[in-house]
Tab-separated table of N, CA and C in Angstrom:
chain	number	residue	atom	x	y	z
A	97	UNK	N	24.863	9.824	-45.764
A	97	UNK	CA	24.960	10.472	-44.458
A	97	UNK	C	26.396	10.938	-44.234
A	98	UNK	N	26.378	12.292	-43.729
A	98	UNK	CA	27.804	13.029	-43.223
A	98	UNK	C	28.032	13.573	-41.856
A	99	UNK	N	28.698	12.816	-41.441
A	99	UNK	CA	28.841	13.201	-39.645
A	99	UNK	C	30.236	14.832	-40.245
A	100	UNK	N	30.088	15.636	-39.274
A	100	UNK	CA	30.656	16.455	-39.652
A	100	UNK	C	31.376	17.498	-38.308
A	101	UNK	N	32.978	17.180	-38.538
A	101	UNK	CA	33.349	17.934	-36.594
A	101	UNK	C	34.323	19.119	-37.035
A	102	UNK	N	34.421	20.131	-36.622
A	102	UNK	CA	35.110	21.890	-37.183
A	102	UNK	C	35.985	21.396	-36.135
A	103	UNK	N	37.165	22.249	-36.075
A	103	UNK	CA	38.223	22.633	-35.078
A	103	UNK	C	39.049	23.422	-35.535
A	104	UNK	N	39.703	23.962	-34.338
A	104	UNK	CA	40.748	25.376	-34.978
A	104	UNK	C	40.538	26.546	-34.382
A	105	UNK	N	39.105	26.823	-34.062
A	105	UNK	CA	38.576	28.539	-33.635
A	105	UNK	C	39.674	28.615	-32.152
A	106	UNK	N	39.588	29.670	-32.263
A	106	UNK	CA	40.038	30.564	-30.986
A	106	UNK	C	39.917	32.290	-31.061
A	107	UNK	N	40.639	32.544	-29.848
A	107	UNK	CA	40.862	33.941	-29.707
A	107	UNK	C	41.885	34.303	-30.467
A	108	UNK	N	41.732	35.509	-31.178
A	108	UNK	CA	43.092	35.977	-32.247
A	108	UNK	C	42.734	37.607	-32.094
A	109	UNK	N	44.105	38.463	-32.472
A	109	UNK	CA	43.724	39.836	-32.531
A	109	UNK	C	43.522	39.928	-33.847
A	110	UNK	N	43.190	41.455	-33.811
A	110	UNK	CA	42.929	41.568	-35.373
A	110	UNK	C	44.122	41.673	-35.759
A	111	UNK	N	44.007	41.203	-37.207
A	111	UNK	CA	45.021	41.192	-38.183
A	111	UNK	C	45.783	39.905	-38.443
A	112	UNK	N	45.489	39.062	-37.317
A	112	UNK	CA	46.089	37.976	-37.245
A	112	UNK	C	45.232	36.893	-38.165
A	113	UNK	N	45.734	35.589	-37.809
A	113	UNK	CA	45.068	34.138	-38.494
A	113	UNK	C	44.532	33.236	-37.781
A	114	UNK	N	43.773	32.478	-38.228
A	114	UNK	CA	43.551	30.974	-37.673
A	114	UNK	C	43.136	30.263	-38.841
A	115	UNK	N	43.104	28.984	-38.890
A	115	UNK	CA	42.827	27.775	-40.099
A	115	UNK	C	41.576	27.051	-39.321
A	116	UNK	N	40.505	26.657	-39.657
A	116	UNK	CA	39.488	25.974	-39.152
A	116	UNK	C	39.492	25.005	-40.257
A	117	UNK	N	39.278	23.557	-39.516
A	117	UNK	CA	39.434	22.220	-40.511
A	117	UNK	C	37.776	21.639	-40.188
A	118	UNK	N	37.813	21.053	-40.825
A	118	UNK	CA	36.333	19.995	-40.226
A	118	UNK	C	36.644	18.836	-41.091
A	119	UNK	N	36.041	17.641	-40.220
A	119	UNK	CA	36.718	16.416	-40.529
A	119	UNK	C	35.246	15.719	-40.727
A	120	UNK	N	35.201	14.923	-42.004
A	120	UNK	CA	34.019	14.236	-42.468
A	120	UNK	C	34.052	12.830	-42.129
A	121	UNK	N	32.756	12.205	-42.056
A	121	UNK	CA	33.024	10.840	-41.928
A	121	UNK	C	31.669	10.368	-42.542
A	122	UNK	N	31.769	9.331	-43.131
A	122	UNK	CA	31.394	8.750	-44.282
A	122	UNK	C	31.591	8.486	-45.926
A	123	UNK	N	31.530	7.624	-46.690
A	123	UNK	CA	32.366	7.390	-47.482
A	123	UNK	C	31.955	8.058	-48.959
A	124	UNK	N	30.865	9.033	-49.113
A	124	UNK	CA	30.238	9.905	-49.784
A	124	UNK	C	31.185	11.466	-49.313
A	125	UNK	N	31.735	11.869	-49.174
A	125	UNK	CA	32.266	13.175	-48.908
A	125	UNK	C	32.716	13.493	-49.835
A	126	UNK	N	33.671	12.877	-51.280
A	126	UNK	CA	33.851	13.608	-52.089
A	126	UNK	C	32.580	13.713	-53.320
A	127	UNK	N	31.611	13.190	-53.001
A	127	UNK	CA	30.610	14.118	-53.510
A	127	UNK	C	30.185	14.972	-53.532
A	128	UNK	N	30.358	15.998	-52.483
A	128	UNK	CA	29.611	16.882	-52.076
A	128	UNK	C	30.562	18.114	-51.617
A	129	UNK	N	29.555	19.029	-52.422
A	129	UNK	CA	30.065	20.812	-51.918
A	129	UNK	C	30.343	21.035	-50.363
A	130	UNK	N	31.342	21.477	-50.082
A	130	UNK	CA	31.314	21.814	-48.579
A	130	UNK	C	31.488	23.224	-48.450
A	131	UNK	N	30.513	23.957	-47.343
A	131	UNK	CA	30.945	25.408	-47.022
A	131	UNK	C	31.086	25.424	-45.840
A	132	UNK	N	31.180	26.595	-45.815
A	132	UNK	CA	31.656	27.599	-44.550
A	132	UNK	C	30.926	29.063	-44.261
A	133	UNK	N	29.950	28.378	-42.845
A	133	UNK	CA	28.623	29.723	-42.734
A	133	UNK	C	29.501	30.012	-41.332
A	134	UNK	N	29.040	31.330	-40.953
A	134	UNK	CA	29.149	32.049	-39.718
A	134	UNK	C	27.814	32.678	-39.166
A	135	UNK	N	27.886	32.922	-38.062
A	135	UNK	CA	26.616	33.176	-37.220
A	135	UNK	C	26.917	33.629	-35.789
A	136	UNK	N	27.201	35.350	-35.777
A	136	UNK	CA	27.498	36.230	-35.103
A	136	UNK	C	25.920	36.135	-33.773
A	137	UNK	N	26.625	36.569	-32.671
A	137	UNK	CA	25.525	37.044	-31.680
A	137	UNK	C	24.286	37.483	-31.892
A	138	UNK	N	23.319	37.275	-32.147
A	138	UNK	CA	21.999	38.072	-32.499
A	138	UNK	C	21.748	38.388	-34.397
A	139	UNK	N	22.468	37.448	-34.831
A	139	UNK	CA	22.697	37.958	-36.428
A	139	UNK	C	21.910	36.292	-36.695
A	140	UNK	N	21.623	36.002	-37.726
A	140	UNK	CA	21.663	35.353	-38.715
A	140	UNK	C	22.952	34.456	-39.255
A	141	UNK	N	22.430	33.286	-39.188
A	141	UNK	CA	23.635	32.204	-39.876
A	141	UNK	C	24.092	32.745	-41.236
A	142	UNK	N	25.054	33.015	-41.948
A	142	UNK	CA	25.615	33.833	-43.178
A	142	UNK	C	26.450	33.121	-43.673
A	143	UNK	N	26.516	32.888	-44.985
A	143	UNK	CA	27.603	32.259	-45.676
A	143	UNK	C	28.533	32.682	-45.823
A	144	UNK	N	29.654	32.121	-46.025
A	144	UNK	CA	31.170	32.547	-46.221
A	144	UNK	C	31.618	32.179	-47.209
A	145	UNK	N	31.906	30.797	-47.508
A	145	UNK	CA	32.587	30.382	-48.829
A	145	UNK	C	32.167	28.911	-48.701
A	146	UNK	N	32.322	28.331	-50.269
A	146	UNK	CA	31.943	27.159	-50.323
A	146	UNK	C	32.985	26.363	-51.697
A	147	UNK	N	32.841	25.218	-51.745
A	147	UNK	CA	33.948	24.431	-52.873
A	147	UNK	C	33.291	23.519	-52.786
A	148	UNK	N	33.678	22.718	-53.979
A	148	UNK	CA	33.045	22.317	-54.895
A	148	UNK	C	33.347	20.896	-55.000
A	149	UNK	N	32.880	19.995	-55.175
A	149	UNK	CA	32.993	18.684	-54.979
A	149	UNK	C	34.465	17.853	-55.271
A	150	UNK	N	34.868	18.450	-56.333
A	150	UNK	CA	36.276	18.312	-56.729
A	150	UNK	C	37.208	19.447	-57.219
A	151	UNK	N	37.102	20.240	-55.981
A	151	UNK	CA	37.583	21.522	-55.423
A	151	UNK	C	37.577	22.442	-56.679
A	152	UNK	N	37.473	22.709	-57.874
A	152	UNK	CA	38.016	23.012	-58.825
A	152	UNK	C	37.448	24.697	-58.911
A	153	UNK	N	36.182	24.371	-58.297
A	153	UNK	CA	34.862	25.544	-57.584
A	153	UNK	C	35.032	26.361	-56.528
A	154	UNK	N	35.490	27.702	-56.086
A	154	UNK	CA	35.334	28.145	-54.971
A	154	UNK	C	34.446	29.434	-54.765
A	155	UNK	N	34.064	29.878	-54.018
A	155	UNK	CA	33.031	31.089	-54.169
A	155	UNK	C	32.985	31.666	-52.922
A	156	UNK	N	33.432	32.643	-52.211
A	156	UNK	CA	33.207	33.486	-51.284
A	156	UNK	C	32.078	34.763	-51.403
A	157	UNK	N	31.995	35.245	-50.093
A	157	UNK	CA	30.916	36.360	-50.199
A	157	UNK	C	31.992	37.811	-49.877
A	158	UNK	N	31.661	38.388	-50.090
A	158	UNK	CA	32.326	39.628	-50.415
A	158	UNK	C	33.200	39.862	-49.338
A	159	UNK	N	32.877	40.260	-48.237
A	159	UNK	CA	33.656	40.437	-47.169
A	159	UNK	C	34.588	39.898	-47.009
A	160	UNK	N	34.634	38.509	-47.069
A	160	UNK	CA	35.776	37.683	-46.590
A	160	UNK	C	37.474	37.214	-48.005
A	161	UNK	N	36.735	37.900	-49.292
A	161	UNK	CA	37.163	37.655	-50.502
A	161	UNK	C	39.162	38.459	-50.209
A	162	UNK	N	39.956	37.770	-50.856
A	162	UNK	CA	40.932	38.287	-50.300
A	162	UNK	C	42.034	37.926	-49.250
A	163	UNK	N	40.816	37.479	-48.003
A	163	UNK	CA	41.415	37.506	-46.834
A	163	UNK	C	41.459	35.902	-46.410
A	164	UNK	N	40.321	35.140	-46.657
A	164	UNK	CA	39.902	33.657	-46.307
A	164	UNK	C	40.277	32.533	-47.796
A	165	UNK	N	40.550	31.565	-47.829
A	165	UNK	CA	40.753	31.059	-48.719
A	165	UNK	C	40.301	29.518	-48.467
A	166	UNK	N	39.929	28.538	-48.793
A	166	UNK	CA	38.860	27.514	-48.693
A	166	UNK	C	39.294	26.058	-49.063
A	167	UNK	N	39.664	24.842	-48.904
A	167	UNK	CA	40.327	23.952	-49.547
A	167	UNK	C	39.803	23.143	-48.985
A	168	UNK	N	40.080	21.698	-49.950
A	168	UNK	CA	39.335	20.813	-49.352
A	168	UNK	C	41.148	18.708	-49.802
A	169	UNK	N	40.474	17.965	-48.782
A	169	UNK	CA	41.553	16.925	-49.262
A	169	UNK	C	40.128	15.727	-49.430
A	170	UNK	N	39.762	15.207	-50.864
A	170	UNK	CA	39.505	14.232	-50.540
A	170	UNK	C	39.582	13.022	-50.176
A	171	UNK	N	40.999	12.713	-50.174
A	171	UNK	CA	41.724	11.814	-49.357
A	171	UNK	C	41.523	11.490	-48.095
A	172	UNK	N	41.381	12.524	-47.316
A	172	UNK	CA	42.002	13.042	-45.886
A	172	UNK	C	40.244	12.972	-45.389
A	173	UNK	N	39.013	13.473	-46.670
A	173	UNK	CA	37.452	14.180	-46.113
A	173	UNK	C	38.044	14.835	-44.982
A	174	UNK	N	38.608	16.158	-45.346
A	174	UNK	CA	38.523	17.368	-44.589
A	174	UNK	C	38.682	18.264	-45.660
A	175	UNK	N	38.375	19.731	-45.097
A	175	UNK	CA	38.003	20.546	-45.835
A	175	UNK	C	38.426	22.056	-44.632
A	176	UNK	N	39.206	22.387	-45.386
A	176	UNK	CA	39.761	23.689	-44.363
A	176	UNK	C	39.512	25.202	-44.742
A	177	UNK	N	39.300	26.259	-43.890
A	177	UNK	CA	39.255	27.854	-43.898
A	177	UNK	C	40.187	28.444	-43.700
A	178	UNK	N	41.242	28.771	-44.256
A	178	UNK	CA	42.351	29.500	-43.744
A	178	UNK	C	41.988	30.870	-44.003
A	179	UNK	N	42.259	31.557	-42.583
A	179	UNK	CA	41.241	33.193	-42.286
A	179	UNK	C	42.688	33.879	-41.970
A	180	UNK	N	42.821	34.797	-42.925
A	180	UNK	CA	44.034	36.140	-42.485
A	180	UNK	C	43.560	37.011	-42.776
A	181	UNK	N	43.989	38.066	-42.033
A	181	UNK	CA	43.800	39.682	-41.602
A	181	UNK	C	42.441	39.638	-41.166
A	182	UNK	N	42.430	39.047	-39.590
A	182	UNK	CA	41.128	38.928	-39.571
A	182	UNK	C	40.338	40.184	-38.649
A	183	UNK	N	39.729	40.330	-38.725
A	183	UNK	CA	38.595	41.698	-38.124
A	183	UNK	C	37.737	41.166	-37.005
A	184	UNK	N	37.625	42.241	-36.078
A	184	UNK	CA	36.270	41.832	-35.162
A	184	UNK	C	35.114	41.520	-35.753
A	185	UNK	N	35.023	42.197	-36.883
A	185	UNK	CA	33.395	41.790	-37.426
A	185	UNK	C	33.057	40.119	-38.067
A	186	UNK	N	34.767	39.612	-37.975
A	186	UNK	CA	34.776	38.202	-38.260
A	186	UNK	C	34.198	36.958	-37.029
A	187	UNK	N	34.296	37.928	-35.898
A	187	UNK	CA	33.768	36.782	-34.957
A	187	UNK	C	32.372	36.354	-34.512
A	188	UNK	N	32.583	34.943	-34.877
A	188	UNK	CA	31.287	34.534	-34.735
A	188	UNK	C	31.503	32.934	-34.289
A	189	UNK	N	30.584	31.759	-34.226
A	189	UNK	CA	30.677	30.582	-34.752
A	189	UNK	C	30.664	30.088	-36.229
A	190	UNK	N	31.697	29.475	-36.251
A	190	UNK	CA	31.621	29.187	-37.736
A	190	UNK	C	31.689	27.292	-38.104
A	191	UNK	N	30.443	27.051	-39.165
A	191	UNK	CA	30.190	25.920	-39.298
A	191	UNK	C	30.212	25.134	-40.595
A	192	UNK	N	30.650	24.030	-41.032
A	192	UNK	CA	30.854	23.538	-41.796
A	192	UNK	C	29.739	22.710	-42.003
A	193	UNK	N	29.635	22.705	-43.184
A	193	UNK	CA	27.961	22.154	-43.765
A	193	UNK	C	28.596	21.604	-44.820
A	194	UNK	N	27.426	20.670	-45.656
A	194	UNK	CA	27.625	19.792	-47.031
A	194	UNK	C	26.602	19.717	-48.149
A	195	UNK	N	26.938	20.085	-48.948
A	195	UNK	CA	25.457	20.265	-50.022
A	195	UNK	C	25.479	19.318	-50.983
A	196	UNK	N	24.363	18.798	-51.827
A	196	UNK	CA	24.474	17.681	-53.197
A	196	UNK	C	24.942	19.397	-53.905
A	197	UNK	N	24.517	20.740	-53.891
A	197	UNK	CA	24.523	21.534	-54.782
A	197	UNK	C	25.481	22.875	-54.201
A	198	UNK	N	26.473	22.825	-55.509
A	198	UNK	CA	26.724	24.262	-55.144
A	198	UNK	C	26.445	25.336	-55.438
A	199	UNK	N	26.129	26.071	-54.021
A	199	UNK	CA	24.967	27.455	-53.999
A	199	UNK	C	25.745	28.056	-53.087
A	200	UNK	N	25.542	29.108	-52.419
A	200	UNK	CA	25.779	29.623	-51.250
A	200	UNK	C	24.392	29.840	-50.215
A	201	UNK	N	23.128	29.279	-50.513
A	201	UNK	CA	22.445	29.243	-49.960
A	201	UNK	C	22.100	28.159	-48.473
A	202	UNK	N	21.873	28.490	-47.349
A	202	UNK	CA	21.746	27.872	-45.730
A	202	UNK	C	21.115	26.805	-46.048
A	203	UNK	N	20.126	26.873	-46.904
A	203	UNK	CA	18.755	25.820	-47.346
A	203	UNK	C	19.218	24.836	-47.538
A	204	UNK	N	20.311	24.754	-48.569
A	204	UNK	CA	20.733	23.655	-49.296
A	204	UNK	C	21.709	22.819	-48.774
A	205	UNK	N	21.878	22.825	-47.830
A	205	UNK	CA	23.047	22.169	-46.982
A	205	UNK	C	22.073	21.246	-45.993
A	206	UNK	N	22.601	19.907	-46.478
A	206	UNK	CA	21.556	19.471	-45.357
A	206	UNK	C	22.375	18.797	-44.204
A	207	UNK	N	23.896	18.463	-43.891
A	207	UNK	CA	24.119	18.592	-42.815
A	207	UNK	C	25.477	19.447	-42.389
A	208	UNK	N	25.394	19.772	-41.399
A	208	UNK	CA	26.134	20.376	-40.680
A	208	UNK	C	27.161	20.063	-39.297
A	209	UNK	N	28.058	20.681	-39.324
A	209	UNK	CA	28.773	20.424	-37.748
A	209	UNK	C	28.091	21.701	-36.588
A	210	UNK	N	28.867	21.121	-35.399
A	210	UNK	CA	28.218	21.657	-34.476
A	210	UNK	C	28.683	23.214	-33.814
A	211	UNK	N	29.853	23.199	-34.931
A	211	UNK	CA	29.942	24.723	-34.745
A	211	UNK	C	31.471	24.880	-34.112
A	212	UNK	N	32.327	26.040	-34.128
A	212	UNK	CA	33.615	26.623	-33.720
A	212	UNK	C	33.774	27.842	-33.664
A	213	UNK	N	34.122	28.214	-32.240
A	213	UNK	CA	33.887	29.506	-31.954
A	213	UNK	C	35.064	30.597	-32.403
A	214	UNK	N	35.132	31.716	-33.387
A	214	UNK	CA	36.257	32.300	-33.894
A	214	UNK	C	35.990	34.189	-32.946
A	215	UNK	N	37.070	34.367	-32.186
A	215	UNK	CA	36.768	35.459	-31.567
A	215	UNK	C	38.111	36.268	-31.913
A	216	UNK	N	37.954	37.584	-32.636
A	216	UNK	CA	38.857	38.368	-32.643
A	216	UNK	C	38.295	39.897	-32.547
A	217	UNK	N	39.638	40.047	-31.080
A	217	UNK	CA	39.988	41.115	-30.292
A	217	UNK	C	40.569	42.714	-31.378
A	218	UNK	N	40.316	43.286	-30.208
A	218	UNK	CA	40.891	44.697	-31.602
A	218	UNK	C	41.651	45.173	-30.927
C-alpha cells in the first residue's frame, strides 16, 4: 500500500517554472514506477512522464519532452516534476500515481494522489 500527497502547483505565466513533489508513505516505494498524469478541464486524465523504480528509466510523452524532467529520491520516497517553459496548454491537475510496471498507461497505476492544480497564464 502507497499513500500518496503532490505539492508545488500554482499560478505561473508562460514561460516560466514550477517543481511538483509528491511525498510517499509506506515502506514499498522504491519498488515501484512513479508517474506523472495531467487532466485538463473536460479532457481526459493523460500521461506525462514516468521513472522507473531505480530511476535509471525515464519516459515522457511528446509534448512535455525537453521542457519537464522527472526524478525521484528513494531515500526521501519522493519523486519530483520539474516543469520549464511552461504553456497554457500545460494547465491542468496534475497527479502522481505508482505502478508494479513501467508503462505509460492510466490502467496500470493502481494508486494515486489527490491531485495539484498547475495554472499557466499567457
Amino acid at each position: 500500500q502507497v499513500q500518496l500527497v503532490e505539492s508545488g502547483g500554482g499560478l505561473v505565466q508562460a514561460g516560466g517554472s514550477l517543481r511538483l513533489s509528491c511525498a510517499a508513505s509506506g515502506r514499498t516505494f522504491s519498488s515501484y514506477t512513479m508517474g506523472w498524469f495531467r487532466q485538463a478541464p473536460g479532457k481526459e486524465r493523460e500521461f506525462v512522464a514516468f521513472i522507473s523504480w531505480s530511476g535509471g528509466t525515464t519516459y515522457y510523452t511528446d509534448s512535455v519532452k525537453g521542457r519537464f524532467t522527472i526524478s525521484r529520491d528513494n531515500a526521501k520516497n519522493t519523486v519530483n516534476l520539474q516543469m520549464n517553459s511552461l504553456k497554457p496548454e500545460d494547465t491542468a491537475v496534475y497527479y502522481c500515481a505508482a505502478s508494479a510496471r513501467a508503462r505509460p498507461m492510466t490502467y496500470d497505476y493502481a494508486y494515486w494522489g489527490q491531485g495539484t492544480q498547475v495554472t499557466v497564464s499567457s
